[in-house]
PDB file of C-alpha atoms in Angstrom:
ATOM      1  CA  MET E 590      17.302  23.008  34.311  1.00 45.00           C
ATOM      2  CA  LYS E 591      16.587  22.926  30.606  1.00 55.00           C
ATOM      3  CA  GLY E 592      13.234  24.125  29.518  1.00 53.00           C
ATOM      4  CA  ILE E 593      10.896  21.908  27.639  1.00 53.00           C
ATOM      5  CA  ARG E 594      10.715  22.655  23.882  1.00 57.00           C
ATOM      6  CA  LEU E 595       7.314  22.120  22.452  1.00 52.00           C
ATOM      7  CA  LYS E 596       6.943  21.208  18.734  1.00 59.00           C
ATOM      8  CA  LYS E 597       4.970  23.736  16.802  1.00 69.00           C
ATOM      9  CA  ASN E 598       1.853  22.267  15.536  1.00 77.00           C
ATOM     10  CA  LYS E 599       1.589  22.311  11.795  1.00 75.00           C
ATOM     11  CA  THR E 600      -1.159  24.167   9.907  1.00 77.00           C
ATOM     12  CA  THR E 601      -3.312  22.275   7.441  1.00 74.00           C
ATOM     13  CA  LYS E 602      -1.412  23.887   4.646  1.00 76.00           C
ATOM     14  CA  GLU E 603       1.897  22.538   6.081  1.00 81.00           C
ATOM     15  CA  GLU E 604       0.427  19.136   6.733  1.00 79.00           C
ATOM     16  CA  THR E 605      -0.706  18.737   3.148  1.00 81.00           C
ATOM     17  CA  ASN E 606       2.318  20.598   1.729  1.00 85.00           C
ATOM     18  CA  ALA E 607      -0.045  22.853  -0.055  1.00 86.00           C
ATOM     19  CA  LYS E 608       1.293  26.421   0.188  1.00 89.00           C
ATOM     20  CA  ASN E 609      -1.258  27.643  -2.268  1.00 88.00           C
ATOM     21  CA  ILE E 610      -4.119  26.007  -4.303  1.00 89.00           C
ATOM     22  CA  ALA E 611      -4.404  27.841  -7.501  1.00 89.00           C
ATOM     23  CA  GLU E 612      -7.011  27.671 -10.227  1.00 90.00           C
ATOM     24  CA  ASN E 613      -4.853  25.105 -12.181  1.00 90.00           C
ATOM     25  CA  GLY E 614      -2.780  23.396  -9.460  1.00 93.00           C
ATOM     26  CA  VAL E 615      -1.006  23.377  -6.106  1.00 93.00           C
ATOM     27  CA  GLU E 616       2.115  25.349  -5.096  1.00 93.00           C
ATOM     28  CA  THR E 617       4.157  23.288  -2.577  1.00 92.00           C
ATOM     29  CA  TYR E 618       6.439  24.472   0.262  1.00 92.00           C
ATOM     30  CA  GLY E 619       9.199  22.569  -1.527  1.00 91.00           C
ATOM     31  CA  GLY E 620       9.056  24.979  -4.458  1.00 91.00           C
ATOM     32  CA  GLU E 621       7.020  22.719  -6.818  1.00 92.00           C
ATOM     33  CA  PHE E 622       3.856  23.019  -8.655  1.00 94.00           C
ATOM     34  CA  LEU E 623       1.403  20.108  -8.982  1.00 94.00           C
ATOM     35  CA  VAL E 624      -1.157  19.950 -11.819  1.00 94.00           C
ATOM     36  CA  TYR E 625      -3.916  17.346 -11.722  1.00 94.00           C
ATOM     37  CA  PHE E 626      -5.811  15.817 -14.719  1.00 94.00           C
ATOM     38  CA  LEU E 627      -8.980  13.791 -13.835  1.00 92.00           C
ATOM     39  CA  VAL E 628      -9.062  10.810 -16.199  1.00 90.00           C
ATOM     40  CA  GLN E 629     -12.429   8.960 -17.023  1.00 84.00           C
ATOM     41  CA  PRO E 630     -11.466   5.310 -16.985  1.00 78.00           C
ATOM     42  CA  ASP E 631     -12.601   2.839 -19.584  1.00 77.00           C
ATOM     43  CA  ASN E 632     -14.284  -0.498 -18.599  1.00 76.00           C
ATOM     44  CA  ILE E 633     -11.631  -2.866 -19.671  1.00 77.00           C
ATOM     45  CA  ALA E 634     -13.733  -5.771 -18.688  1.00 77.00           C
ATOM     46  CA  VAL E 635     -15.867  -5.376 -21.840  1.00 84.00           C
ATOM     47  CA  LEU E 636     -12.872  -4.809 -24.201  1.00 83.00           C
ATOM     48  CA  SER E 637     -11.045  -7.258 -26.285  1.00 89.00           C
ATOM     49  CA  GLU E 638      -7.560  -8.394 -25.375  1.00 91.00           C
ATOM     50  CA  SER E 639      -6.156  -6.318 -28.273  1.00 92.00           C
ATOM     51  CA  ALA E 640      -8.091  -3.157 -27.273  1.00 89.00           C
ATOM     52  CA  VAL E 641      -6.715  -3.515 -23.732  1.00 89.00           C
ATOM     53  CA  ALA E 642      -3.193  -3.938 -25.157  1.00 91.00           C
ATOM     54  CA  GLY E 643      -3.729  -0.701 -27.332  1.00 90.00           C
ATOM     55  CA  LYS E 644      -4.797   1.142 -24.174  1.00 88.00           C
ATOM     56  CA  VAL E 645      -1.581   0.057 -22.357  1.00 89.00           C
ATOM     57  CA  LYS E 646       0.440   1.210 -25.256  1.00 92.00           C
ATOM     58  CA  ARG E 647      -1.306   4.588 -25.317  1.00 90.00           C
ATOM     59  CA  LEU E 648      -0.800   4.953 -21.503  1.00 88.00           C
ATOM     60  CA  ALA E 649       2.891   4.191 -22.082  1.00 89.00           C
ATOM     61  CA  ALA E 650       2.989   6.843 -24.756  1.00 88.00           C
ATOM     62  CA  VAL E 651       1.624   9.462 -22.402  1.00 88.00           C
ATOM     63  CA  MET E 652       3.954   8.608 -19.741  1.00 88.00           C
ATOM     64  CA  LYS E 653       6.972   8.703 -22.029  1.00 87.00           C
ATOM     65  CA  GLY E 654       5.994  12.186 -23.078  1.00 81.00           C
ATOM     66  CA  PHE E 655       6.529  13.663 -19.437  1.00 82.00           C
ATOM     67  CA  ASP E 656       9.415  12.809 -17.132  1.00 80.00           C
ATOM     68  CA  SER E 657       7.492  14.269 -14.225  1.00 83.00           C
ATOM     69  CA  LEU E 658       4.213  12.418 -14.671  1.00 89.00           C
ATOM     70  CA  GLU E 659       2.645  10.451 -11.723  1.00 90.00           C
ATOM     71  CA  LEU E 660      -0.432   8.432 -11.617  1.00 88.00           C
ATOM     72  CA  ALA E 661      -2.868   8.257  -8.646  1.00 87.00           C
ATOM     73  CA  CYS E 662      -5.915   6.418  -7.838  1.00 83.00           C
ATOM     74  CA  ILE E 663      -8.076   7.547  -4.893  1.00 79.00           C
ATOM     75  CA  ASN E 664     -11.523   6.374  -3.529  1.00 69.00           C
ATOM     76  CA  SER E 665     -14.246   8.670  -4.252  1.00 63.00           C
ATOM     77  CA  ARG E 666     -16.707   6.953  -1.780  1.00 57.00           C
ATOM     78  CA  GLU E 667     -16.679   6.298   1.882  1.00 57.00           C
ATOM     79  CA  ASN E 668     -14.909   3.364   3.358  1.00 59.00           C
ATOM     80  CA  PHE E 669     -16.980   1.582   5.885  1.00 69.00           C
ATOM     81  CA  GLU E 670     -14.479  -0.977   7.301  1.00 73.00           C
ATOM     82  CA  SER E 671     -14.089   0.565  10.700  1.00 77.00           C
ATOM     83  CA  ASN E 672     -17.830   0.901  11.022  1.00 80.00           C
ATOM     84  CA  LYS E 673     -18.271  -2.771  10.189  1.00 80.00           C
ATOM     85  CA  HIS E 674     -15.695  -3.792  12.732  1.00 84.00           C
ATOM     86  CA  PHE E 675     -17.528  -1.701  15.297  1.00 87.00           C
ATOM     87  CA  TYR E 676     -20.833  -3.615  14.600  1.00 86.00           C
ATOM     88  CA  GLN E 677     -19.094  -6.913  14.797  1.00 88.00           C
ATOM     89  CA  LYS E 678     -17.569  -6.141  18.123  1.00 91.00           C
ATOM     90  CA  ARG E 679     -20.883  -4.755  19.423  1.00 91.00           C
ATOM     91  CA  MET E 680     -22.726  -7.918  18.316  1.00 89.00           C
ATOM     92  CA  ALA E 681     -20.168 -10.025  20.076  1.00 92.00           C
ATOM     93  CA  GLU E 682     -20.728  -7.997  23.326  1.00 92.00           C
ATOM     94  CA  GLU E 683     -24.415  -7.397  23.197  1.00 90.00           C
ATOM     95  CA  LYS E 684     -26.544  -9.567  25.359  1.00 92.00           C
ATOM     96  CA  SER E 685     -30.013  -8.527  23.831  1.00 92.00           C
ATOM     97  CA  GLN E 686     -31.022 -10.642  20.864  1.00 92.00           C
ATOM     98  CA  VAL E 687     -33.181  -7.785  19.455  1.00 92.00           C
ATOM     99  CA  VAL E 688     -30.231  -5.326  19.527  1.00 90.00           C
ATOM    100  CA  ARG E 689     -27.904  -7.997  17.944  1.00 90.00           C
ATOM    101  CA  GLU E 690     -30.424  -8.315  15.168  1.00 91.00           C
ATOM    102  CA  LEU E 691     -30.539  -4.561  14.571  1.00 90.00           C
ATOM    103  CA  LEU E 692     -26.764  -4.333  14.585  1.00 89.00           C
ATOM    104  CA  LEU E 693     -26.671  -7.196  12.106  1.00 90.00           C
ATOM    105  CA  LEU E 694     -29.121  -5.386   9.816  1.00 90.00           C
ATOM    106  CA  ASP E 695     -26.973  -2.207   9.974  1.00 88.00           C
ATOM    107  CA  ALA E 696     -23.849  -4.109   9.096  1.00 86.00           C
ATOM    108  CA  LYS E 697     -25.666  -5.799   6.136  1.00 87.00           C
ATOM    109  CA  HIS E 698     -26.729  -2.352   4.982  1.00 85.00           C
ATOM    110  CA  LEU E 699     -23.091  -1.057   4.956  1.00 79.00           C
ATOM    111  CA  ASP E 700     -22.099  -4.143   2.928  1.00 78.00           C
ATOM    112  CA  GLN E 701     -24.840  -3.257   0.434  1.00 77.00           C
ATOM    113  CA  VAL E 702     -23.674   0.435   0.188  1.00 73.00           C
ATOM    114  CA  GLN E 703     -20.037  -0.579  -0.185  1.00 68.00           C
ATOM    115  CA  VAL E 704     -20.852  -3.069  -2.947  1.00 66.00           C
ATOM    116  CA  GLN E 705     -22.915  -0.337  -4.916  1.00 62.00           C
ATOM    117  CA  THR E 706     -19.819   2.047  -4.775  1.00 57.00           C
ATOM    118  CA  ALA E 707     -16.933  -0.412  -4.945  1.00 52.00           C
ATOM    119  CA  SER E 708     -15.883   0.842  -8.350  1.00 52.00           C
ATOM    120  CA  ALA E 709     -16.109   4.402  -7.300  1.00 63.00           C
ATOM    121  CA  ARG E 710     -12.473   5.433  -7.876  1.00 71.00           C
ATOM    122  CA  GLU E 711     -10.905   8.520  -9.380  1.00 79.00           C
ATOM    123  CA  PHE E 712      -7.915   8.312 -11.580  1.00 87.00           C
ATOM    124  CA  LEU E 713      -5.335  11.083 -11.756  1.00 90.00           C
ATOM    125  CA  PHE E 714      -2.453  12.122 -13.943  1.00 92.00           C
ATOM    126  CA  ILE E 715      -0.206  14.508 -11.836  1.00 92.00           C
ATOM    127  CA  LEU E 716       2.329  16.642 -13.508  1.00 93.00           C
ATOM    128  CA  ARG E 717       5.040  17.907 -11.039  1.00 93.00           C
ATOM    129  CA  PHE E 718       6.953  21.075 -12.097  1.00 92.00           C
ATOM    130  CA  ARG E 719      10.091  21.509 -10.009  1.00 90.00           C
ATOM    131  CA  ASP E 720      11.664  24.756  -9.211  1.00 87.00           C
ATOM    132  CA  TYR E 721       8.377  26.486  -9.805  1.00 87.00           C
ATOM    133  CA  ASN E 722       8.469  30.124 -10.878  1.00 84.00           C
ATOM    134  CA  PRO E 723       4.997  31.754 -11.117  1.00 80.00           C
ATOM    135  CA  GLU E 724       6.396  34.356 -13.676  1.00 82.00           C
ATOM    136  CA  ALA E 725       7.613  31.447 -16.149  1.00 83.00           C
ATOM    137  CA  ASP E 726       5.286  29.922 -18.740  1.00 88.00           C
ATOM    138  CA  ASP E 727       6.503  26.349 -18.185  1.00 89.00           C
ATOM    139  CA  VAL E 728       3.385  25.356 -16.276  1.00 90.00           C
ATOM    140  CA  ARG E 729       1.019  26.807 -18.908  1.00 90.00           C
ATOM    141  CA  MET E 730       3.003  25.290 -21.795  1.00 91.00           C
ATOM    142  CA  GLY E 731       3.106  21.938 -19.851  1.00 90.00           C
ATOM    143  CA  ILE E 732      -0.543  21.891 -19.341  1.00 92.00           C
ATOM    144  CA  SER E 733      -1.231  22.597 -23.024  1.00 92.00           C
ATOM    145  CA  ARG E 734       1.112  19.900 -24.001  1.00 91.00           C
ATOM    146  CA  MET E 735      -0.406  17.430 -21.625  1.00 92.00           C
ATOM    147  CA  GLU E 736      -3.897  18.224 -22.838  1.00 93.00           C
ATOM    148  CA  LYS E 737      -2.880  17.595 -26.382  1.00 92.00           C
ATOM    149  CA  LEU E 738      -1.153  14.413 -25.661  1.00 90.00           C
ATOM    150  CA  LEU E 739      -4.125  13.058 -23.619  1.00 90.00           C
ATOM    151  CA  LYS E 740      -6.378  13.923 -26.520  1.00 91.00           C
ATOM    152  CA  ASP E 741      -4.173  12.421 -29.240  1.00 90.00           C
ATOM    153  CA  GLU E 742      -3.846   9.209 -27.299  1.00 89.00           C
ATOM    154  CA  GLY E 743      -7.606   8.888 -26.866  1.00 88.00           C
ATOM    155  CA  PHE E 744      -7.955   9.643 -23.046  1.00 88.00           C
ATOM    156  CA  SER E 745     -11.019  11.294 -21.766  1.00 88.00           C
ATOM    157  CA  ALA E 746      -9.467  13.698 -19.173  1.00 91.00           C
ATOM    158  CA  ARG E 747      -9.799  17.241 -17.942  1.00 93.00           C
ATOM    159  CA  LEU E 748      -7.713  19.691 -15.975  1.00 94.00           C
ATOM    160  CA  ALA E 749      -8.737  19.649 -12.323  1.00 93.00           C
ATOM    161  CA  THR E 750     -10.269  22.944 -11.015  1.00 92.00           C
ATOM    162  CA  LYS E 751      -9.520  24.604  -7.614  1.00 91.00           C
ATOM    163  CA  GLU E 752     -12.676  23.034  -6.300  1.00 89.00           C
ATOM    164  CA  ASP E 753     -11.668  19.711  -7.790  1.00 88.00           C
ATOM    165  CA  ILE E 754      -8.222  19.974  -6.017  1.00 89.00           C
ATOM    166  CA  LYS E 755      -9.720  20.847  -2.610  1.00 87.00           C
ATOM    167  CA  ARG E 756     -12.172  17.864  -2.906  1.00 83.00           C
ATOM    168  CA  LEU E 757      -9.300  15.557  -3.890  1.00 84.00           C
ATOM    169  CA  TYR E 758      -7.194  16.743  -0.969  1.00 83.00           C
ATOM    170  CA  ALA E 759     -10.225  16.320   1.456  1.00 80.00           C
ATOM    171  CA  VAL E 760     -10.686  12.729   0.168  1.00 75.00           C
ATOM    172  CA  TYR E 761      -7.028  11.780   0.153  1.00 74.00           C
ATOM    173  CA  PHE E 762      -6.108  13.380   3.625  1.00 74.00           C
ATOM    174  CA  VAL E 763      -9.251  12.879   5.651  1.00 71.00           C
ATOM    175  CA  GLN E 764     -11.482  10.614   3.548  1.00 63.00           C
ATOM    176  CA  ASN E 765     -14.150  13.283   3.543  1.00 54.00           C
ATOM    177  CA  ILE E 766     -16.417  12.351   0.760  1.00 55.00           C
ATOM    178  CA  THR E 767     -19.588  13.872   1.960  1.00 56.00           C
ATOM    179  CA  GLN E 768     -18.844  17.566   1.934  1.00 56.00           C
ATOM    180  CA  VAL E 769     -19.905  19.437  -1.188  1.00 55.00           C
ATOM    181  CA  TYR E 770     -18.357  22.797  -0.764  1.00 57.00           C
ATOM    182  CA  PHE E 771     -14.731  23.561   0.656  1.00 65.00           C
ATOM    183  CA  ASP E 772     -13.957  27.035   2.068  1.00 65.00           C
ATOM    184  CA  ASP E 773     -10.596  28.576   1.226  1.00 65.00           C
ATOM    185  CA  TYR E 774     -10.525  29.762   4.785  1.00 63.00           C
ATOM    186  CA  ASP E 775     -12.583  28.398   7.681  1.00 62.00           C
ATOM    187  CA  GLY E 776     -15.897  30.054   7.931  1.00 65.00           C
ATOM    188  CA  ALA E 777     -15.342  32.105   4.744  1.00 66.00           C
ATOM    189  CA  ARG E 778     -18.820  31.392   3.461  1.00 64.00           C
ATOM    190  CA  PHE E 779     -20.510  32.856   6.514  1.00 67.00           C
ATOM    191  CA  VAL E 780     -18.568  36.256   6.279  1.00 69.00           C
ATOM    192  CA  LYS E 781     -20.452  38.997   4.366  1.00 64.00           C
ATOM    193  CA  GLY E 782     -18.766  41.842   2.449  1.00 60.00           C
ATOM    194  CA  ASP E 783     -18.474  44.043   5.587  1.00 57.00           C
ATOM    195  CA  GLY E 784     -16.664  41.308   7.504  1.00 54.00           C
ATOM    196  CA  TYR E 785     -19.450  40.439   9.673  1.00 52.00           C
ATOM    197  CA  PHE E 786     -22.215  37.652   9.674  1.00 49.00           C
TER     198      PHE E 786
END
């Protein structure tokens, strides 16, 4: 009789493909290094058609400057859709009129919160360095080149810090928008210098 082979559970690092989160990017298990730039978007609703066309041309110029440039847009606020579906289901099942009215008020409140934060998005330029070598200068030179190109093309952007990257990963992978501080290791903030609480 053959024994059952259990699959090894992946660690959080393996699941997110983040071997190491450095001060200026993420080293992956695939030998790549990802550098994130947080971009401050312009409100194109108030720009003229020619100004929007100019923005598109400048974005194209940035994208032509790097063959390994990727764009991403992630939510930076909570998504309440599953909560609203829960309230709708509960209202349909609930027999008490008073409780149904309370559930309706809660659902309306979630709608208001979502409308207020509907435009809460974060835009990213991501540089992907393949065959990453920590000893080489290609990442540092690539970051400098990207910062100059973004500035020359009129984009308001900054290099993501280690804390920014941890927050972005928390939002992207688990939709954790509310946490302010992220430990490098679980419980690290509670350990004192001597290794005890």
